[in-house]
Amino acid sequence: MSKNICFIDGLEGILKYREIDVNELVDLPYDAISYLLIQGELPGEQELAEYSARLRGERKIDGRVVDVIRMCNFDIDAMEALRTIVSFMSQFDPDLNDNSPEGNMRKAVRLIARIPTIVATYYRMANGKEPITPDPALSHGANFLYMIRGSKPDALEAEILEKDFILSAEHELNASTFSSRITASTLSDLYSAIVSGLCTLKGPLHGGARTEVMTMLEEVACPENAEEFVLGKIERREKIMGFGHRVYKTYDPRGKIFKQLAKELAETKGDMHWYETAEAIENVAIRELVEKKGKPIYPNVDFYSGVIYKYMEIPPQLATSIFAIGRVSGWIAHCFDQYERKKIIRPRAFMLDEC
Ligand code: CMC
């Protein structure tokens, strides 16, 4: 792997996948970004067509996996089901113990293609509906919306979800990617490494923040309540979800793109309510935390993506698992890099003090 999988400049707010700025990547199909992360280069036309065809051909899940989803407790967050189902699914993968690059690539394609189907199947069953068969004619984003709704999504929503998957796809050594790498560093199989990533992503300080943002928007309810809500949080020394970042000390570049997309969606729907509520929270938080206290706490990737999900009527219980649909390509890119190194990651306990 010659090029860095990811580059972040936390002071300037720059994010690159394989040396290309995300702003240049966000208009491409998710499949192209997945290929870029895993193979190291953007695909040519023919390569993209072949990779997309492979992904689209692997979207269906085994009937035994569907049976286990049917047994899930549908009152809990979809992430609980997703980590169990991905682990269960490994038993039926003919390449489970083939850790060759070719075997790992076949598993990678199945994981990327099937995680959206698992999430959508869980969601349909949770709502007392039968699962929808994936449509190979649709893009990754459009197919996911189709599988949860049972009707073809409009072009703007499909396009925005595709961008959501792209912006969620990779972020260097974040907690879940580190977990996946640690598992891969023991030369354990790819499913185990992805399950590690899923378990870590679900925490509210990481991918779980997106769910919390959606709950917070419900609680704040309207722009007029933002002032009291944010001041109360700060007074009680509680975190405002969807704000702050360990690496970015300026506006998260993904947050900027999400904000623009949320605005576009709100305007198209002729309903500015959730956008204006979120913007009111942002304005008070920036005034109080950045301008008055000098803390670099801006909206992160989870803030305006939560607003977008509100407009798409995606329930909070699905928010983190949708993050996982995008992130799985990044986890896989890191696992492949780790497999090539053939070296176990084994930090010492004193290093915890530096985290
Ligand atoms: N709201 C209010 N104050 C905050 C926030 C926030 N969201 N984030 C940090 N602070 C304050 C914090 O209280 C502390 O203040 P003080 O120095 O007075 O005690 C200071 O900023 C440093 O905070 P920290 O928790 O030590 O910072 P960290 O680098 O350890 O944590 C973080 C980074 C993302 C976990 C944290 O900002 C946070 O908990 N944010 C809310 C949860 C969230 O949105 N998570 C998603 C992160 S982005 C997606 C991802 O990578 O998963």
CSV table of C-alpha atoms and ligand atoms in Angstrom, one decimal:
chain,number,residue,atom,x,y,z
A,1,MET,CA,0.0,0.0,0.0
A,2,SER,CA,2.0,2.9,-1.2
A,3,LYS,CA,-0.3,5.9,-0.4
A,4,ASN,CA,-1.6,6.8,3.0
A,5,ILE,CA,-5.1,5.6,3.5
A,6,CYS,CA,-6.1,8.9,5.1
A,7,PHE,CA,-4.6,12.3,5.9
A,8,ILE,CA,-6.1,14.7,8.4
A,9,ASP,CA,-4.9,18.3,9.1
A,10,GLY,CA,-6.9,19.0,12.3
A,11,LEU,CA,-5.8,22.7,12.4
A,12,GLU,CA,-6.6,23.6,8.8
A,13,GLY,CA,-9.7,21.2,8.6
A,14,ILE,CA,-8.4,19.1,5.7
A,15,LEU,CA,-9.3,15.5,5.1
A,16,LYS,CA,-7.9,13.4,2.3
A,17,TYR,CA,-8.5,9.8,1.3
A,18,ARG,CA,-5.5,8.3,-0.5
A,19,GLU,CA,-4.1,11.9,-1.0
A,20,ILE,CA,-7.3,13.2,-2.5
A,21,ASP,CA,-9.3,15.9,-0.7
A,22,VAL,CA,-12.8,14.7,0.3
A,23,ASN,CA,-14.3,17.7,-1.4
A,24,GLU,CA,-13.2,16.3,-4.7
A,25,LEU,CA,-14.5,12.8,-3.9
A,26,VAL,CA,-17.9,13.5,-2.5
A,27,ASP,CA,-19.6,13.7,-6.0
A,28,LEU,CA,-18.3,10.3,-7.0
A,29,PRO,CA,-20.3,7.0,-6.5
A,30,TYR,CA,-19.7,5.3,-3.1
A,31,ASP,CA,-18.4,2.2,-5.0
A,32,ALA,CA,-15.5,4.3,-6.4
A,33,ILE,CA,-14.5,5.6,-3.0
A,34,SER,CA,-14.7,2.1,-1.6
A,35,TYR,CA,-12.4,0.9,-4.4
A,36,LEU,CA,-10.1,3.9,-3.8
A,37,LEU,CA,-9.7,3.1,-0.1
A,38,ILE,CA,-9.2,-0.6,-0.5
A,39,GLN,CA,-7.1,-0.7,-3.7
A,40,GLY,CA,-5.2,2.6,-3.2
A,41,GLU,CA,-6.2,4.2,-6.5
A,42,LEU,CA,-9.5,5.5,-8.0
A,43,PRO,CA,-10.9,3.0,-10.4
A,44,GLY,CA,-11.0,3.5,-14.2
A,45,GLU,CA,-14.4,3.2,-15.9
A,46,GLN,CA,-14.0,-0.5,-16.6
A,47,GLU,CA,-12.6,-1.3,-13.1
A,48,LEU,CA,-15.5,0.6,-11.5
A,49,ALA,CA,-18.1,-1.2,-13.6
A,50,GLU,CA,-16.6,-4.5,-12.6
A,51,TYR,CA,-16.3,-3.6,-8.9
A,52,SER,CA,-19.9,-2.3,-8.8
A,53,ALA,CA,-21.2,-5.4,-10.5
A,54,ARG,CA,-19.4,-7.5,-7.9
A,55,LEU,CA,-20.9,-5.5,-5.0
A,56,ARG,CA,-24.4,-5.5,-6.5
A,57,GLY,CA,-24.2,-9.2,-7.1
A,58,GLU,CA,-23.5,-9.9,-3.5
A,59,ARG,CA,-26.2,-7.9,-1.8
A,60,LYS,CA,-28.6,-10.7,-0.9
A,61,ILE,CA,-28.2,-12.4,2.5
A,62,ASP,CA,-28.5,-16.1,3.3
A,63,GLY,CA,-32.0,-17.3,4.4
A,64,ARG,CA,-30.5,-18.5,7.7
A,65,VAL,CA,-29.2,-15.0,8.4
A,66,VAL,CA,-32.8,-13.6,7.7
A,67,ASP,CA,-34.1,-16.2,10.2
A,68,VAL,CA,-31.8,-15.0,12.9
A,69,ILE,CA,-32.7,-11.3,12.2
A,70,ARG,CA,-36.3,-12.4,12.7
A,71,MET,CA,-35.4,-13.5,16.3
A,72,CYS,CA,-33.9,-10.1,17.3
A,73,ASN,CA,-35.3,-7.9,20.0
A,74,PHE,CA,-36.6,-5.0,17.9
A,75,ASP,CA,-36.8,-2.6,20.8
A,76,ILE,CA,-33.1,-1.9,20.8
A,77,ASP,CA,-30.6,0.0,18.6
A,78,ALA,CA,-30.0,-1.7,15.2
A,79,MET,CA,-26.2,-1.8,16.1
A,80,GLU,CA,-26.9,-4.5,18.7
A,81,ALA,CA,-28.4,-6.6,15.9
A,82,LEU,CA,-25.8,-5.7,13.3
A,83,ARG,CA,-22.8,-6.8,15.3
A,84,THR,CA,-24.5,-10.1,16.1
A,85,ILE,CA,-25.6,-10.7,12.5
A,86,VAL,CA,-22.2,-9.9,10.9
A,87,SER,CA,-20.6,-12.4,13.3
A,88,PHE,CA,-23.3,-15.0,12.6
A,89,MET,CA,-23.0,-14.4,8.8
A,90,SER,CA,-19.3,-15.4,8.8
A,91,GLN,CA,-20.2,-19.0,9.4
A,92,PHE,CA,-21.6,-19.3,5.9
A,93,ASP,CA,-18.8,-17.5,4.1
A,94,PRO,CA,-16.9,-20.1,2.0
A,95,ASP,CA,-13.7,-18.0,2.4
A,96,LEU,CA,-14.0,-17.6,6.2
A,97,ASN,CA,-10.5,-19.0,6.9
A,98,ASP,CA,-8.9,-18.1,3.6
A,99,ASN,CA,-6.7,-15.2,4.6
A,100,SER,CA,-5.1,-14.9,1.2
A,101,PRO,CA,-5.5,-11.4,-0.4
A,102,GLU,CA,-8.0,-12.9,-2.9
A,103,GLY,CA,-10.0,-14.6,-0.2
A,104,ASN,CA,-10.0,-11.4,1.9
A,105,MET,CA,-11.1,-9.4,-1.1
A,106,ARG,CA,-14.1,-11.8,-1.7
A,107,LYS,CA,-15.1,-11.4,2.0
A,108,ALA,CA,-14.6,-7.6,1.8
A,109,VAL,CA,-17.1,-7.4,-1.2
A,110,ARG,CA,-19.6,-9.5,0.7
A,111,LEU,CA,-19.3,-7.4,3.9
A,112,ILE,CA,-19.7,-4.1,2.1
A,113,ALA,CA,-22.6,-5.4,0.0
A,114,ARG,CA,-24.5,-7.1,2.7
A,115,ILE,CA,-24.3,-4.8,5.7
A,116,PRO,CA,-26.9,-2.5,4.2
A,117,THR,CA,-29.2,-5.5,3.5
A,118,ILE,CA,-28.9,-6.6,7.2
A,119,VAL,CA,-29.7,-3.1,8.5
A,120,ALA,CA,-32.7,-2.7,6.1
A,121,THR,CA,-34.0,-6.2,6.9
A,122,TYR,CA,-33.8,-5.5,10.6
A,123,TYR,CA,-35.6,-2.2,10.1
A,124,ARG,CA,-38.4,-3.8,8.0
A,125,MET,CA,-38.9,-6.6,10.5
A,126,ALA,CA,-38.9,-4.2,13.4
A,127,ASN,CA,-41.8,-2.4,11.7
A,128,GLY,CA,-43.7,-5.7,11.1
A,129,LYS,CA,-42.9,-5.7,7.3
A,130,GLU,CA,-41.3,-8.3,5.1
A,131,PRO,CA,-37.7,-7.5,3.8
A,132,ILE,CA,-37.3,-6.1,0.4
A,133,THR,CA,-35.0,-7.9,-2.1
A,134,PRO,CA,-32.0,-5.6,-3.0
A,135,ASP,CA,-32.2,-4.1,-6.5
A,136,PRO,CA,-29.0,-4.5,-8.4
A,137,ALA,CA,-30.0,-1.6,-10.7
A,138,LEU,CA,-29.7,0.9,-7.9
A,139,SER,CA,-26.6,2.6,-6.4
A,140,HIS,CA,-25.5,1.8,-2.8
A,141,GLY,CA,-27.4,4.8,-1.4
A,142,ALA,CA,-30.5,4.4,-3.5
A,143,ASN,CA,-30.7,0.7,-2.9
A,144,PHE,CA,-30.5,1.1,0.9
A,145,LEU,CA,-33.3,3.7,0.9
A,146,TYR,CA,-35.3,1.4,-1.4
A,147,MET,CA,-34.8,-1.6,1.0
A,148,ILE,CA,-36.0,0.3,4.0
A,149,ARG,CA,-38.9,2.1,2.4
A,150,GLY,CA,-40.1,-0.4,-0.2
A,151,SER,CA,-40.3,2.4,-2.9
A,152,LYS,CA,-37.7,4.0,-5.1
A,153,PRO,CA,-36.2,7.1,-3.4
A,154,ASP,CA,-36.1,10.5,-5.1
A,155,ALA,CA,-32.8,11.4,-6.8
A,156,LEU,CA,-31.7,14.0,-4.2
A,157,GLU,CA,-32.2,11.8,-1.2
A,158,ALA,CA,-30.4,8.9,-2.9
A,159,GLU,CA,-27.5,11.3,-3.8
A,160,ILE,CA,-27.3,12.7,-0.3
A,161,LEU,CA,-27.2,9.3,1.3
A,162,GLU,CA,-24.5,8.2,-1.1
A,163,LYS,CA,-22.4,11.3,0.0
A,164,ASP,CA,-23.2,10.4,3.6
A,165,PHE,CA,-21.6,6.9,3.0
A,166,ILE,CA,-18.6,8.6,1.4
A,167,LEU,CA,-18.1,11.1,4.2
A,168,SER,CA,-18.4,8.4,6.8
A,169,ALA,CA,-16.1,5.9,5.0
A,170,GLU,CA,-12.7,6.7,6.5
A,171,HIS,CA,-11.1,8.7,9.2
A,172,GLU,CA,-7.6,7.5,10.0
A,173,LEU,CA,-7.0,5.9,13.4
A,174,ASN,CA,-10.4,6.6,15.0
A,175,ALA,CA,-11.4,4.3,17.8
A,176,SER,CA,-13.4,1.8,15.7
A,177,THR,CA,-10.7,1.6,13.0
A,178,PHE,CA,-8.0,1.1,15.6
A,179,SER,CA,-10.1,-1.8,17.1
A,180,SER,CA,-10.4,-3.4,13.7
A,181,ARG,CA,-6.7,-3.0,13.1
A,182,ILE,CA,-5.8,-4.6,16.4
A,183,THR,CA,-8.0,-7.6,15.6
A,184,ALA,CA,-6.5,-7.9,12.1
A,185,SER,CA,-3.0,-7.5,13.6
A,186,THR,CA,-3.4,-10.9,15.4
A,187,LEU,CA,-4.1,-12.4,11.9
A,188,SER,CA,-7.7,-13.1,13.0
A,189,ASP,CA,-10.2,-13.2,10.1
A,190,LEU,CA,-11.8,-10.2,8.4
A,191,TYR,CA,-15.3,-10.8,9.9
A,192,SER,CA,-13.8,-10.7,13.4
A,193,ALA,CA,-12.0,-7.4,12.7
A,194,ILE,CA,-15.2,-5.9,11.3
A,195,VAL,CA,-17.2,-7.0,14.4
A,196,SER,CA,-14.6,-5.3,16.6
A,197,GLY,CA,-15.1,-2.1,14.6
A,198,LEU,CA,-18.8,-2.3,15.0
A,199,CYS,CA,-18.7,-2.9,18.7
A,200,THR,CA,-16.5,0.2,19.1
A,201,LEU,CA,-18.4,2.4,16.7
A,202,LYS,CA,-21.6,2.1,18.7
A,203,GLY,CA,-20.3,4.1,21.7
A,204,PRO,CA,-21.9,7.5,22.2
A,205,LEU,CA,-18.5,9.3,22.2
A,206,HIS,CA,-17.9,7.8,18.7
A,207,GLY,CA,-20.5,6.7,16.0
A,208,GLY,CA,-23.3,6.6,18.6
A,209,ALA,CA,-23.2,10.4,18.8
A,210,ARG,CA,-25.3,10.5,15.6
A,211,THR,CA,-28.2,8.8,17.4
A,212,GLU,CA,-27.8,11.2,20.3
A,213,VAL,CA,-27.9,14.2,17.9
A,214,MET,CA,-31.2,13.0,16.6
A,215,THR,CA,-32.6,12.6,20.1
A,216,MET,CA,-31.3,16.0,21.0
A,217,LEU,CA,-33.1,17.6,18.1
A,218,GLU,CA,-36.3,16.1,19.3
A,219,GLU,CA,-35.7,17.4,22.8
A,220,VAL,CA,-34.8,20.9,21.6
A,221,ALA,CA,-37.8,20.8,19.3
A,222,CYS,CA,-37.5,24.3,17.8
A,223,PRO,CA,-34.9,27.1,17.3
A,224,GLU,CA,-36.4,29.2,20.2
A,225,ASN,CA,-35.4,26.5,22.7
A,226,ALA,CA,-31.8,26.2,21.6
A,227,GLU,CA,-30.4,29.0,23.9
A,228,GLU,CA,-31.8,27.5,27.1
A,229,PHE,CA,-30.8,24.0,26.1
A,230,VAL,CA,-27.2,24.8,25.3
A,231,LEU,CA,-26.7,27.0,28.3
A,232,GLY,CA,-28.1,24.3,30.5
A,233,LYS,CA,-25.7,21.7,29.0
A,234,ILE,CA,-22.7,23.9,29.6
A,235,GLU,CA,-23.8,24.8,33.1
A,236,ARG,CA,-24.1,21.1,34.0
A,237,ARG,CA,-20.8,20.4,32.3
A,238,GLU,CA,-22.5,18.0,29.9
A,239,LYS,CA,-21.3,17.4,26.3
A,240,ILE,CA,-23.4,18.6,23.4
A,241,MET,CA,-23.6,15.7,21.1
A,242,GLY,CA,-22.2,16.2,17.6
A,243,PHE,CA,-19.7,18.8,18.7
A,244,GLY,CA,-16.0,18.6,19.4
A,245,HIS,CA,-13.3,16.4,18.0
A,246,ARG,CA,-10.1,14.9,19.3
A,247,VAL,CA,-8.2,15.8,16.0
A,248,TYR,CA,-10.0,18.8,14.5
A,249,LYS,CA,-9.4,22.1,16.3
A,250,THR,CA,-11.4,23.9,13.6
A,251,TYR,CA,-14.7,23.1,11.7
A,252,ASP,CA,-14.8,19.4,10.7
A,253,PRO,CA,-14.6,19.5,6.9
A,254,ARG,CA,-17.2,16.7,6.7
A,255,GLY,CA,-19.4,18.8,9.0
A,256,LYS,CA,-19.2,21.7,6.5
A,257,ILE,CA,-20.4,19.5,3.6
A,258,PHE,CA,-23.1,17.9,5.7
A,259,LYS,CA,-24.4,21.3,6.7
A,260,GLN,CA,-24.7,22.4,3.1
A,261,LEU,CA,-26.4,19.1,2.2
A,262,ALA,CA,-28.9,19.4,5.1
A,263,LYS,CA,-29.7,23.0,4.0
A,264,GLU,CA,-30.3,21.8,0.4
A,265,LEU,CA,-32.5,19.0,1.6
A,266,ALA,CA,-34.5,21.3,3.9
A,267,GLU,CA,-35.0,23.8,1.1
A,268,THR,CA,-36.1,21.2,-1.4
A,269,LYS,CA,-38.6,19.8,1.1
A,270,GLY,CA,-39.8,23.3,1.9
A,271,ASP,CA,-39.3,22.6,5.6
A,272,MET,CA,-36.5,24.5,7.3
A,273,HIS,CA,-37.6,23.4,10.8
A,274,TRP,CA,-34.9,20.8,11.7
A,275,TYR,CA,-32.2,22.7,9.9
A,276,GLU,CA,-33.0,26.0,11.7
A,277,THR,CA,-33.2,24.2,15.0
A,278,ALA,CA,-29.7,22.7,14.4
A,279,GLU,CA,-28.3,26.0,13.3
A,280,ALA,CA,-29.7,27.7,16.4
A,281,ILE,CA,-27.9,25.1,18.6
A,282,GLU,CA,-24.7,25.6,16.6
A,283,ASN,CA,-24.9,29.4,16.9
A,284,VAL,CA,-25.3,29.3,20.7
A,285,ALA,CA,-22.6,26.6,21.2
A,286,ILE,CA,-20.1,28.5,19.1
A,287,ARG,CA,-20.8,31.7,20.8
A,288,GLU,CA,-20.5,30.2,24.3
A,289,LEU,CA,-17.7,27.6,23.8
A,290,VAL,CA,-15.6,29.0,21.0
A,291,GLU,CA,-16.0,32.8,21.3
A,292,LYS,CA,-16.4,33.2,25.1
A,293,LYS,CA,-14.4,30.2,26.4
A,294,GLY,CA,-11.9,29.8,23.5
A,295,LYS,CA,-12.5,26.1,23.2
A,296,PRO,CA,-12.2,24.7,19.6
A,297,ILE,CA,-15.6,22.9,19.7
A,298,TYR,CA,-17.4,22.9,16.4
A,299,PRO,CA,-20.0,20.6,14.8
A,300,ASN,CA,-18.5,17.3,13.8
A,301,VAL,CA,-19.5,14.7,11.2
A,302,ASP,CA,-22.4,13.6,13.4
A,303,PHE,CA,-24.3,16.9,13.8
A,304,TYR,CA,-25.7,17.8,10.4
A,305,SER,CA,-25.8,14.2,9.2
A,306,GLY,CA,-28.3,13.7,12.1
A,307,VAL,CA,-30.4,16.6,10.7
A,308,ILE,CA,-30.3,14.9,7.2
A,309,TYR,CA,-31.7,11.7,8.8
A,310,LYS,CA,-34.5,13.6,10.4
A,311,TYR,CA,-35.5,14.9,6.9
A,312,MET,CA,-35.2,11.4,5.5
A,313,GLU,CA,-37.4,10.1,8.3
A,314,ILE,CA,-34.7,7.6,9.3
A,315,PRO,CA,-35.3,6.7,13.0
A,316,PRO,CA,-32.5,7.4,15.6
A,317,GLN,CA,-32.1,3.6,16.2
A,318,LEU,CA,-30.7,3.2,12.6
A,319,ALA,CA,-28.3,6.2,12.7
A,320,THR,CA,-25.1,4.5,13.9
A,321,SER,CA,-25.7,1.4,11.7
A,322,ILE,CA,-25.9,3.7,8.7
A,323,PHE,CA,-22.6,5.2,9.7
A,324,ALA,CA,-21.2,1.6,9.7
A,325,ILE,CA,-22.5,1.0,6.1
A,326,GLY,CA,-20.1,3.8,5.0
A,327,ARG,CA,-17.3,3.1,7.4
A,328,VAL,CA,-16.9,-0.6,6.5
A,329,SER,CA,-14.7,0.2,3.5
A,330,GLY,CA,-12.3,2.2,5.6
A,331,TRP,CA,-12.1,-0.6,8.2
A,332,ILE,CA,-11.3,-3.0,5.4
A,333,ALA,CA,-8.6,-0.8,3.9
A,334,HIS,CA,-6.9,-0.6,7.3
A,335,CYS,CA,-7.2,-4.4,7.9
A,336,PHE,CA,-5.6,-5.1,4.5
A,337,ASP,CA,-2.8,-2.8,5.4
A,338,GLN,CA,-2.4,-4.4,8.7
A,339,TYR,CA,-2.4,-8.0,7.2
A,340,GLU,CA,0.5,-6.9,5.0
A,341,ARG,CA,2.5,-5.8,8.0
A,342,LYS,CA,2.1,-9.1,9.7
A,343,LYS,CA,2.9,-7.5,13.0
A,344,ILE,CA,0.8,-7.6,16.2
A,345,ILE,CA,-0.2,-4.3,17.7
A,346,ARG,CA,0.7,-4.4,21.4
A,347,PRO,CA,0.8,-1.1,23.2
A,348,ARG,CA,2.1,-0.8,26.7
A,349,ALA,CA,-0.2,0.2,29.6
A,350,PHE,CA,1.6,3.5,30.3
A,351,MET,CA,0.5,4.7,26.9
A,352,LEU,CA,-3.1,4.9,28.1
A,353,ASP,CA,-2.2,8.0,30.0
A,354,GLU,CA,-1.6,9.7,26.6
A,355,CYS,CA,-5.0,8.9,25.2
B,1,CMC,N1,-19.8,19.8,24.3
B,1,CMC,C1,-19.4,20.6,25.3
B,1,CMC,N2,-18.1,20.6,25.7
B,1,CMC,C2,-17.2,19.8,25.1
B,1,CMC,C3,-17.6,19.0,24.0
B,1,CMC,C4,-18.9,19.0,23.6
B,1,CMC,N3,-19.4,18.2,22.7
B,1,CMC,N4,-16.5,18.3,23.6
B,1,CMC,C5,-15.5,18.7,24.3
B,1,CMC,N5,-15.9,19.6,25.3
B,1,CMC,C6,-15.1,20.3,26.3
B,1,CMC,C7,-14.9,19.3,27.4
B,1,CMC,O1,-15.9,19.5,28.4
B,1,CMC,C8,-13.5,19.7,27.9
B,1,CMC,O2,-13.7,20.9,28.7
B,1,CMC,P1,-12.7,21.2,29.9
B,1,CMC,O3,-11.3,21.3,29.4
B,1,CMC,O4,-13.2,22.5,30.5
B,1,CMC,O5,-12.9,20.1,30.9
B,1,CMC,C9,-12.8,20.1,26.6
B,1,CMC,O6,-13.8,20.5,25.7
B,1,CMC,C10,-12.0,18.9,26.1
B,1,CMC,O7,-12.9,17.8,26.0
B,1,CMC,P2,-12.5,16.3,26.0
B,1,CMC,O8,-13.7,15.4,26.2
B,1,CMC,O9,-11.3,16.2,26.9
B,1,CMC,O10,-12.0,16.2,24.5
B,1,CMC,P3,-11.6,14.8,23.8
B,1,CMC,O11,-10.6,15.1,22.7
B,1,CMC,O12,-11.2,13.8,24.8
B,1,CMC,O13,-13.0,14.3,23.2
B,1,CMC,C11,-14.9,14.0,21.8
B,1,CMC,C12,-13.4,14.4,21.9
B,1,CMC,C13,-15.3,13.9,20.4
B,1,CMC,C14,-15.0,12.6,22.5
B,1,CMC,C15,-15.7,15.1,22.6
B,1,CMC,O14,-15.6,16.3,21.9
B,1,CMC,C16,-17.1,14.6,22.8
B,1,CMC,O15,-17.4,13.9,23.7
B,1,CMC,N6,-18.0,15.1,21.9
B,1,CMC,C17,-19.4,14.7,22.0
B,1,CMC,C18,-19.6,13.4,21.4
B,1,CMC,C19,-19.5,13.4,19.9
B,1,CMC,O16,-20.0,14.2,19.2
B,1,CMC,N7,-18.7,12.4,19.4
B,1,CMC,C20,-18.5,12.2,17.9
B,1,CMC,C21,-17.1,12.5,17.6
B,1,CMC,S1,-16.8,12.7,15.8
B,1,CMC,C22,-17.1,11.2,15.2
B,1,CMC,C23,-16.1,10.2,15.6
B,1,CMC,O17,-14.9,10.4,15.4
B,1,CMC,O18,-16.6,9.2,16.0
